[in-house]
Amino acid sequence: MTLAPPPPAPTASAVVPPAARQLRATARIAAVADPYGVSRLPVLDGDGPLALRRLRSHDAAARVCVVGAMSAPVGGDHLRIEATAGERSDLRITAAAATIALPGHHPGTARYDVALDVADGARLDWLPEPLISAAGSDLIQTTTVDLAPTARLVLREEQVLGRTGEATGRLAARLTVRRAGRVLLDQETAYGPGVPGWDSSAVLAGHRAVGQLLVVDPAFEEQPVPVRTLAASDGPGQAVITPLAGPAALVTAVAPDALAVRRLLEAAAIPTGW
Amino acid sequence: MSRAALLVLADGRFPAGGHAHSGGAEPAVAAGRIRDGGSLEEFCRGRLHTAGLVAAGLAAAAAAGCDPLALDEAADARTPVPALRTTARRLGRQMMRAARATWPSPELDALAAARPRGAHQPVVLGLAARSAGLGPEDAAYAVAYETVSGPATAAVRLLSLDPFDATAVLARLAPDMDAVVAEAVAAAARVPQDGTGALPARSAPLLDITAEQHAAWPVRLFAS
């Protein structure tokens, strides 16, 4: 963890500028398969608020939990997680709790970047808890995934606009998935104050939680998932399961709250051969 | 360049098949989300700043001479639901037929040969604008306008909405169209250096979900 830029030398009259409290942190995870096919974690480096815990595994997969040890990201922070699954390895990443974007003591957009790289024959699960945009916060989130031709991926993203009974902050997110050198999925969302039309009937129509579940598997090349629409069984909220223009299935869900979105994503039950 | 060519391209009577599509308005009317002029305007503003921005960026880049096949792939990556990919390619094929008859060019011929079942419509429209001697901004304007005029025209038919009210909605959205065009053109200008990743990718979850719900209706007035 580094504080950037470095704080200036204190003088009797100087006030520490807001920039000095901005956080820069990069956590790194790398999995490799050993000769017996068991996945190991040669790199497991937490940083600042991004603490990493190795979880007990009952099979050959390596399991990591991201533990939010501090309240972050707040205004101006720049957090980054890099995870790499080496050839034929199996890496499952979860989180201990939701991430809450909060307003900082100083203005400025916070950034939260996730970069995932999956090699041939490997599988990576990226299953964090929801990202909650608190009133007054301003966050740009990017998720960039690079997949080798035979890599597999399970990725979930959930965004919650405001805590209970609260207005949302500003949240812009971009998810880019490249596979074998081609872009498989490129999606941007932008919600909150100053974003025209974000709460319109074409985009969210009053829903306050959005979720996506993406499964990439070369097996979908032969047998793509059929299109299916889902409605929440116990209230408003809807979802659709669709095949992408490539070997992947995507679930898109909107609902009034995080719990309803999670239920829709779980009800989608995308068939995988693994 | 002839500015009047833009009027020909953007005219609702240009025979490219757009009249059969509601741009998501039909399911929105059925769900009670479009009821009158005010709710039509809200719907159109949301569509314009999401799907409209993406389409305007693609069209501007095609009009600027970027590789249409790379843009077609970028359009696929930005269209996660098959109902909307199918619609975009069907409309692209019809636009191609009209454009080759109106402004024939080797670039249109090449794209038609490479994508016989149709390229994404905004890519074809951008290339048609280029063949007509128009520029990226013109192409983006044509797309931005059609993004909102489609649902507005459909709402007149679906709701018996007063055509004066629908036209007033379009006029009120003019500043939004200007903003979307400016953003689309600026992004398209970065494509030669940064690739198609520079183009907007703004998504509208409900347009995606309701497009597939609508495609499964047994009887509907509009194709999409």
Coordinates of N, CA and C in Angstrom, one line a residue, chain A residues 129-270:
Chain A
E129 N -19.1 -9.9 -3.7 CA -20.4 -9.5 -3.2 C -20.7 -8.1 -3.9
P130 N -22.0 -7.7 -3.7 CA -22.4 -6.5 -4.5 C -21.5 -5.2 -4.2
L131 N -21.5 -4.4 -5.2 CA -20.9 -3.0 -5.1 C -22.1 -2.1 -4.8
I132 N -22.0 -1.4 -3.7 CA -23.1 -0.5 -3.3 C -22.6 1.0 -3.4
S133 N -23.4 1.7 -4.2 CA -23.1 3.1 -4.4 C -23.8 4.0 -3.4
A134 N -23.1 4.5 -2.4 CA -23.7 5.3 -1.4 C -23.9 6.7 -1.9
A135 N -24.9 7.4 -1.3 CA -25.3 8.8 -1.7 C -24.0 9.7 -1.6
G136 N -23.8 10.5 -2.7 CA -22.6 11.4 -2.7 C -21.3 10.8 -3.2
S137 N -21.3 9.4 -3.4 CA -20.1 8.8 -3.8 C -19.9 9.0 -5.3
D138 N -18.7 8.7 -5.8 CA -18.5 8.9 -7.3 C -17.4 7.9 -7.6
L139 N -17.8 6.8 -8.3 CA -16.8 5.7 -8.5 C -16.9 5.3 -10.0
I140 N -15.7 5.1 -10.6 CA -15.5 4.4 -11.9 C -15.0 3.0 -11.6
Q141 N -15.7 2.0 -12.1 CA -15.2 0.7 -11.9 C -14.9 0.1 -13.3
T142 N -13.8 -0.6 -13.5 CA -13.6 -1.3 -14.7 C -13.2 -2.8 -14.4
T143 N -13.7 -3.6 -15.2 CA -13.4 -5.1 -15.1 C -12.9 -5.5 -16.5
T144 N -11.7 -5.9 -16.6 CA -11.1 -6.3 -17.8 C -10.7 -7.8 -17.7
V145 N -11.2 -8.6 -18.7 CA -10.9 -10.0 -18.6 C -10.2 -10.4 -19.9
D146 N -9.1 -11.1 -19.8 CA -8.5 -11.7 -21.0 C -8.5 -13.2 -20.9
L147 N -9.1 -13.9 -21.9 CA -9.3 -15.3 -21.8 C -8.5 -16.0 -23.0
A148 N -7.8 -17.0 -22.7 CA -7.2 -17.8 -23.8 C -8.3 -18.6 -24.4
P149 N -8.1 -19.2 -25.6 CA -9.2 -19.9 -26.4 C -9.9 -21.0 -25.6
T150 N -9.2 -21.7 -24.7 CA -9.8 -22.8 -24.0 C -10.1 -22.5 -22.5
A151 N -9.9 -21.2 -22.2 CA -10.2 -20.8 -20.8 C -11.7 -20.8 -20.5
R152 N -12.0 -21.0 -19.2 CA -13.4 -20.9 -18.7 C -13.5 -19.8 -17.7
L153 N -14.7 -19.2 -17.6 CA -14.8 -18.1 -16.7 C -16.3 -18.1 -16.1
V154 N -16.4 -17.8 -14.8 CA -17.7 -17.5 -14.2 C -17.5 -16.2 -13.5
L155 N -18.3 -15.2 -13.9 CA -18.1 -13.8 -13.4 C -19.5 -13.2 -13.0
R156 N -19.5 -12.7 -11.8 CA -20.8 -12.1 -11.3 C -20.5 -10.6 -11.0
E157 N -21.4 -9.7 -11.4 CA -21.3 -8.3 -11.0 C -22.7 -7.9 -10.5
E158 N -22.7 -7.3 -9.3 CA -24.0 -6.8 -8.9 C -23.8 -5.3 -8.4
Q159 N -24.7 -4.4 -8.8 CA -24.5 -3.0 -8.4 C -25.8 -2.6 -7.7
V160 N -25.7 -2.0 -6.6 CA -26.8 -1.6 -5.8 C -26.7 0.0 -5.7
L161 N -27.8 0.6 -6.1 CA -27.8 2.1 -6.2 C -28.4 2.7 -4.9
G162 N -27.5 3.0 -4.0 CA -27.9 3.6 -2.7 C -28.1 2.5 -1.7
R163 N -27.8 2.9 -0.4 CA -28.2 2.0 0.7 C -29.7 2.1 0.9
T164 N -30.2 1.4 1.8 CA -31.7 1.3 2.0 C -32.2 2.7 2.2
G165 N -33.2 3.1 1.4 CA -33.9 4.4 1.6 C -33.0 5.6 1.2
E166 N -31.9 5.4 0.5 CA -30.9 6.4 0.3 C -30.9 6.7 -1.2
A167 N -30.5 7.9 -1.6 CA -30.3 8.2 -3.1 C -29.0 7.5 -3.4
T168 N -28.8 7.3 -4.8 CA -27.6 6.7 -5.2 C -26.5 7.7 -5.4
G169 N -25.2 7.3 -5.3 CA -24.1 8.1 -5.8 C -24.0 7.9 -7.3
R170 N -22.8 8.4 -7.8 CA -22.6 8.2 -9.3 C -21.7 7.0 -9.5
L171 N -22.1 6.1 -10.3 CA -21.4 4.8 -10.5 C -21.3 4.6 -12.0
A172 N -20.1 4.5 -12.5 CA -19.9 4.2 -13.9 C -19.1 2.9 -14.0
A173 N -19.5 2.0 -14.7 CA -18.7 0.7 -14.8 C -18.6 0.2 -16.2
R174 N -17.5 -0.4 -16.5 CA -17.3 -1.0 -17.8 C -16.7 -2.4 -17.7
L175 N -17.3 -3.3 -18.4 CA -16.9 -4.7 -18.3 C -16.5 -5.1 -19.8
T176 N -15.2 -5.4 -19.9 CA -14.7 -5.8 -21.2 C -14.1 -7.2 -21.1
V177 N -14.6 -8.1 -21.9 CA -14.1 -9.5 -21.9 C -13.5 -9.8 -23.3
R178 N -12.2 -10.1 -23.4 CA -11.6 -10.5 -24.6 C -11.3 -11.9 -24.6
R179 N -11.5 -12.6 -25.7 CA -11.3 -14.0 -25.8 C -10.6 -14.3 -27.1
A180 N -9.4 -15.0 -27.0 CA -8.7 -15.4 -28.2 C -8.5 -14.2 -29.1
G181 N -8.2 -13.0 -28.5 CA -7.9 -11.8 -29.3 C -9.1 -11.0 -29.8
R182 N -10.3 -11.5 -29.6 CA -11.5 -10.8 -30.0 C -12.3 -10.3 -28.8
V183 N -13.0 -9.2 -29.0 CA -13.8 -8.7 -27.9 C -15.1 -9.5 -27.9
L184 N -15.4 -10.2 -26.7 CA -16.6 -11.0 -26.6 C -17.7 -10.2 -26.0
L185 N -17.4 -9.3 -25.1 CA -18.5 -8.5 -24.4 C -17.9 -7.2 -24.0
D186 N -18.5 -6.1 -24.4 CA -18.1 -4.8 -24.0 C -19.3 -4.0 -23.5
Q187 N -19.4 -3.7 -22.2 CA -20.6 -3.1 -21.7 C -20.3 -2.0 -20.7
E188 N -21.0 -0.9 -20.8 CA -20.8 0.2 -19.9 C -22.1 0.5 -19.2
T189 N -22.1 0.7 -18.0 CA -23.3 1.3 -17.3 C -22.9 2.6 -16.6
A190 N -23.8 3.5 -16.5 CA -23.6 4.7 -15.8 C -24.9 5.1 -15.2
Y191 N -24.9 5.3 -13.8 CA -26.1 5.6 -13.1 C -25.8 6.7 -12.1
G192 N -26.8 7.5 -11.8 CA -26.7 8.4 -10.7 C -26.7 9.9 -11.2
P193 N -26.5 10.8 -10.2 CA -26.7 12.2 -10.5 C -25.8 12.6 -11.7
G194 N -26.4 13.4 -12.6 CA -25.6 13.9 -13.7 C -25.6 13.0 -14.9
V195 N -26.1 11.8 -14.8 CA -26.1 10.9 -16.0 C -27.5 11.0 -16.6
P196 N -27.6 11.5 -17.8 CA -29.0 11.7 -18.4 C -29.7 10.3 -18.7
G197 N -30.9 10.2 -18.3 CA -31.7 9.1 -18.7 C -31.5 7.8 -17.9
W198 N -30.6 7.9 -16.8 CA -30.2 6.6 -16.2 C -31.4 5.9 -15.5
D199 N -32.3 6.7 -15.0 CA -33.4 6.1 -14.2 C -34.7 6.0 -15.1
S200 N -34.5 6.2 -16.4 CA -35.7 6.2 -17.3 C -36.3 4.8 -17.4
S201 N -37.5 4.8 -18.1 CA -38.2 3.5 -18.2 C -37.4 2.6 -19.3
A202 N -36.5 3.1 -20.0 CA -35.7 2.3 -21.0 C -34.6 1.6 -20.3
V203 N -34.1 2.2 -19.1 CA -32.9 1.7 -18.5 C -33.2 0.9 -17.3
L204 N -33.7 1.6 -16.2 CA -33.9 0.9 -15.0 C -35.4 0.9 -14.5
A205 N -36.1 2.0 -14.9 CA -37.5 2.1 -14.5 C -37.7 2.0 -13.0
G206 N -36.9 2.6 -12.2 CA -37.1 2.6 -10.8 C -36.4 1.5 -10.0
H207 N -35.9 0.5 -10.8 CA -35.2 -0.6 -10.1 C -33.9 0.0 -9.5
R208 N -33.4 -0.6 -8.4 CA -32.3 0.0 -7.7 C -31.1 -1.1 -7.6
A209 N -31.3 -2.2 -8.2 CA -30.2 -3.2 -8.2 C -30.1 -3.8 -9.6
V210 N -28.9 -4.0 -10.1 CA -28.6 -4.6 -11.4 C -27.6 -5.7 -11.2
G211 N -27.8 -6.8 -11.9 CA -26.8 -7.8 -11.8 C -26.5 -8.5 -13.1
Q212 N -25.3 -9.1 -13.2 CA -25.0 -9.8 -14.4 C -24.2 -11.1 -14.0
L213 N -24.4 -12.2 -14.6 CA -23.7 -13.4 -14.4 C -23.2 -13.8 -15.8
L214 N -21.9 -13.9 -15.9 CA -21.3 -14.3 -17.2 C -20.6 -15.7 -17.1
V215 N -20.9 -16.6 -18.0 CA -20.2 -17.9 -18.0 C -19.6 -18.0 -19.4
V216 N -18.3 -18.2 -19.5 CA -17.7 -18.4 -20.8 C -17.1 -19.8 -20.7
D217 N -17.4 -20.6 -21.8 CA -17.0 -22.0 -21.8 C -16.9 -22.4 -23.3
P218 N -15.8 -22.9 -23.8 CA -15.7 -23.3 -25.2 C -16.8 -24.2 -25.6
A219 N -17.4 -25.0 -24.6 CA -18.4 -26.0 -24.9 C -19.7 -25.3 -25.5
F220 N -19.9 -24.0 -25.2 CA -21.0 -23.3 -25.7 C -20.9 -23.0 -27.2
E221 N -19.7 -23.2 -27.7 CA -19.5 -23.1 -29.2 C -20.4 -24.1 -29.9
E222 N -20.4 -25.3 -29.4 CA -21.3 -26.4 -30.0 C -22.7 -26.3 -29.6
Q223 N -22.9 -25.9 -28.4 CA -24.3 -25.9 -27.8 C -24.6 -24.6 -27.0
P224 N -25.0 -23.6 -27.7 CA -25.3 -22.3 -27.0 C -26.5 -22.4 -26.1
V225 N -26.5 -21.6 -25.0 CA -27.7 -21.7 -24.1 C -28.9 -21.1 -24.9
P226 N -30.1 -21.7 -24.7 CA -31.3 -21.1 -25.3 C -31.7 -19.8 -24.5
V227 N -32.3 -18.9 -25.2 CA -32.8 -17.6 -24.6 C -33.9 -18.0 -23.6
R228 N -33.9 -17.4 -22.4 CA -34.9 -17.6 -21.4 C -35.1 -16.3 -20.7
T229 N -36.4 -16.0 -20.4 CA -36.7 -14.8 -19.5 C -37.2 -15.3 -18.2
L230 N -36.8 -14.6 -17.1 CA -37.2 -15.0 -15.8 C -37.9 -13.8 -15.1
A231 N -38.9 -14.1 -14.3 CA -39.5 -13.1 -13.5 C -39.3 -13.5 -12.0
A232 N -39.1 -12.5 -11.2 CA -38.9 -12.8 -9.7 C -40.2 -13.4 -9.2
S233 N -40.1 -14.5 -8.4 CA -41.3 -15.2 -8.0 C -42.1 -14.5 -7.0
D234 N -41.4 -13.6 -6.2 CA -42.1 -13.0 -5.1 C -42.0 -11.5 -5.1
G235 N -42.1 -10.9 -6.3 CA -42.2 -9.5 -6.4 C -41.6 -9.0 -7.7
P236 N -41.4 -7.7 -7.8 CA -40.9 -7.1 -9.1 C -39.4 -7.5 -9.3
G237 N -39.0 -7.4 -10.5 CA -37.6 -7.9 -10.9 C -37.7 -8.8 -12.0
Q238 N -36.8 -8.7 -13.0 CA -36.8 -9.6 -14.1 C -35.4 -9.8 -14.7
A239 N -35.3 -10.8 -15.4 CA -34.0 -11.2 -15.9 C -34.1 -11.9 -17.3
V240 N -33.0 -11.9 -18.0 CA -33.0 -12.7 -19.3 C -31.6 -13.4 -19.3
I241 N -31.7 -14.6 -19.8 CA -30.5 -15.5 -20.1 C -30.3 -15.5 -21.6
T242 N -29.1 -15.1 -22.0 CA -28.9 -15.0 -23.5 C -27.5 -15.6 -23.8
P243 N -27.4 -16.2 -25.1 CA -26.1 -16.5 -25.6 C -25.5 -15.3 -26.2
L244 N -24.2 -15.1 -25.9 CA -23.5 -13.9 -26.6 C -23.1 -14.4 -28.0
A245 N -22.5 -13.4 -28.8 CA -22.0 -13.8 -30.1 C -20.7 -14.4 -30.0
G246 N -20.6 -15.5 -29.2 CA -19.4 -16.2 -28.9 C -19.8 -17.3 -27.9
P247 N -18.8 -18.1 -27.5 CA -19.2 -19.2 -26.5 C -19.4 -18.8 -25.1
A248 N -20.5 -18.1 -24.9 CA -20.7 -17.5 -23.5 C -22.2 -17.3 -23.3
A249 N -22.6 -17.4 -22.0 CA -24.0 -17.1 -21.6 C -24.0 -16.0 -20.6
L250 N -24.9 -15.1 -20.8 CA -25.0 -13.9 -19.9 C -26.4 -13.8 -19.3
V251 N -26.5 -13.7 -18.0 CA -27.7 -13.4 -17.3 C -27.7 -11.9 -17.0
T252 N -28.8 -11.2 -17.3 CA -28.9 -9.8 -17.0 C -30.2 -9.6 -16.1
A253 N -30.0 -9.0 -14.9 CA -31.2 -8.9 -14.0 C -31.3 -7.5 -13.5
V254 N -32.6 -7.1 -13.4 CA -32.8 -5.8 -12.6 C -33.9 -6.2 -11.6
A255 N -33.8 -5.5 -10.4 CA -34.7 -5.8 -9.3 C -34.7 -4.6 -8.4
P256 N -35.7 -4.5 -7.4 CA -35.7 -3.4 -6.5 C -34.5 -3.4 -5.5
D257 N -34.0 -4.6 -5.2 CA -32.9 -4.6 -4.2 C -31.9 -5.8 -4.5
A258 N -30.8 -5.8 -3.7 CA -29.7 -6.7 -4.0 C -30.1 -8.2 -3.8
L259 N -31.0 -8.4 -2.8 CA -31.4 -9.8 -2.6 C -32.2 -10.4 -3.7
A260 N -33.1 -9.5 -4.3 CA -33.9 -10.0 -5.4 C -33.0 -10.2 -6.6
V261 N -32.0 -9.4 -6.9 CA -31.1 -9.6 -8.0 C -30.4 -10.9 -7.8
R262 N -29.9 -11.2 -6.6 CA -29.1 -12.4 -6.4 C -30.0 -13.6 -6.6
R263 N -31.2 -13.5 -6.2 CA -32.2 -14.7 -6.4 C -32.4 -14.9 -7.9
L264 N -32.5 -13.9 -8.7 CA -32.7 -14.0 -10.1 C -31.5 -14.7 -10.8
L265 N -30.3 -14.2 -10.4 CA -29.1 -14.7 -10.9 C -28.9 -16.2 -10.6
E266 N -29.3 -16.6 -9.3 CA -29.2 -18.0 -9.0 C -30.2 -18.8 -9.6
A267 N -31.4 -18.2 -9.8 CA -32.5 -19.0 -10.5 C -32.1 -19.3 -12.0
A268 N -31.2 -18.5 -12.5 CA -30.9 -18.7 -13.9 C -30.3 -20.0 -14.2
A269 N -29.5 -20.5 -13.2 CA -28.9 -21.9 -13.3 C -28.4 -22.2 -14.6
I270 N -27.4 -21.5 -15.1 CA -26.8 -21.8 -16.4 C -26.1 -23.2 -16.4

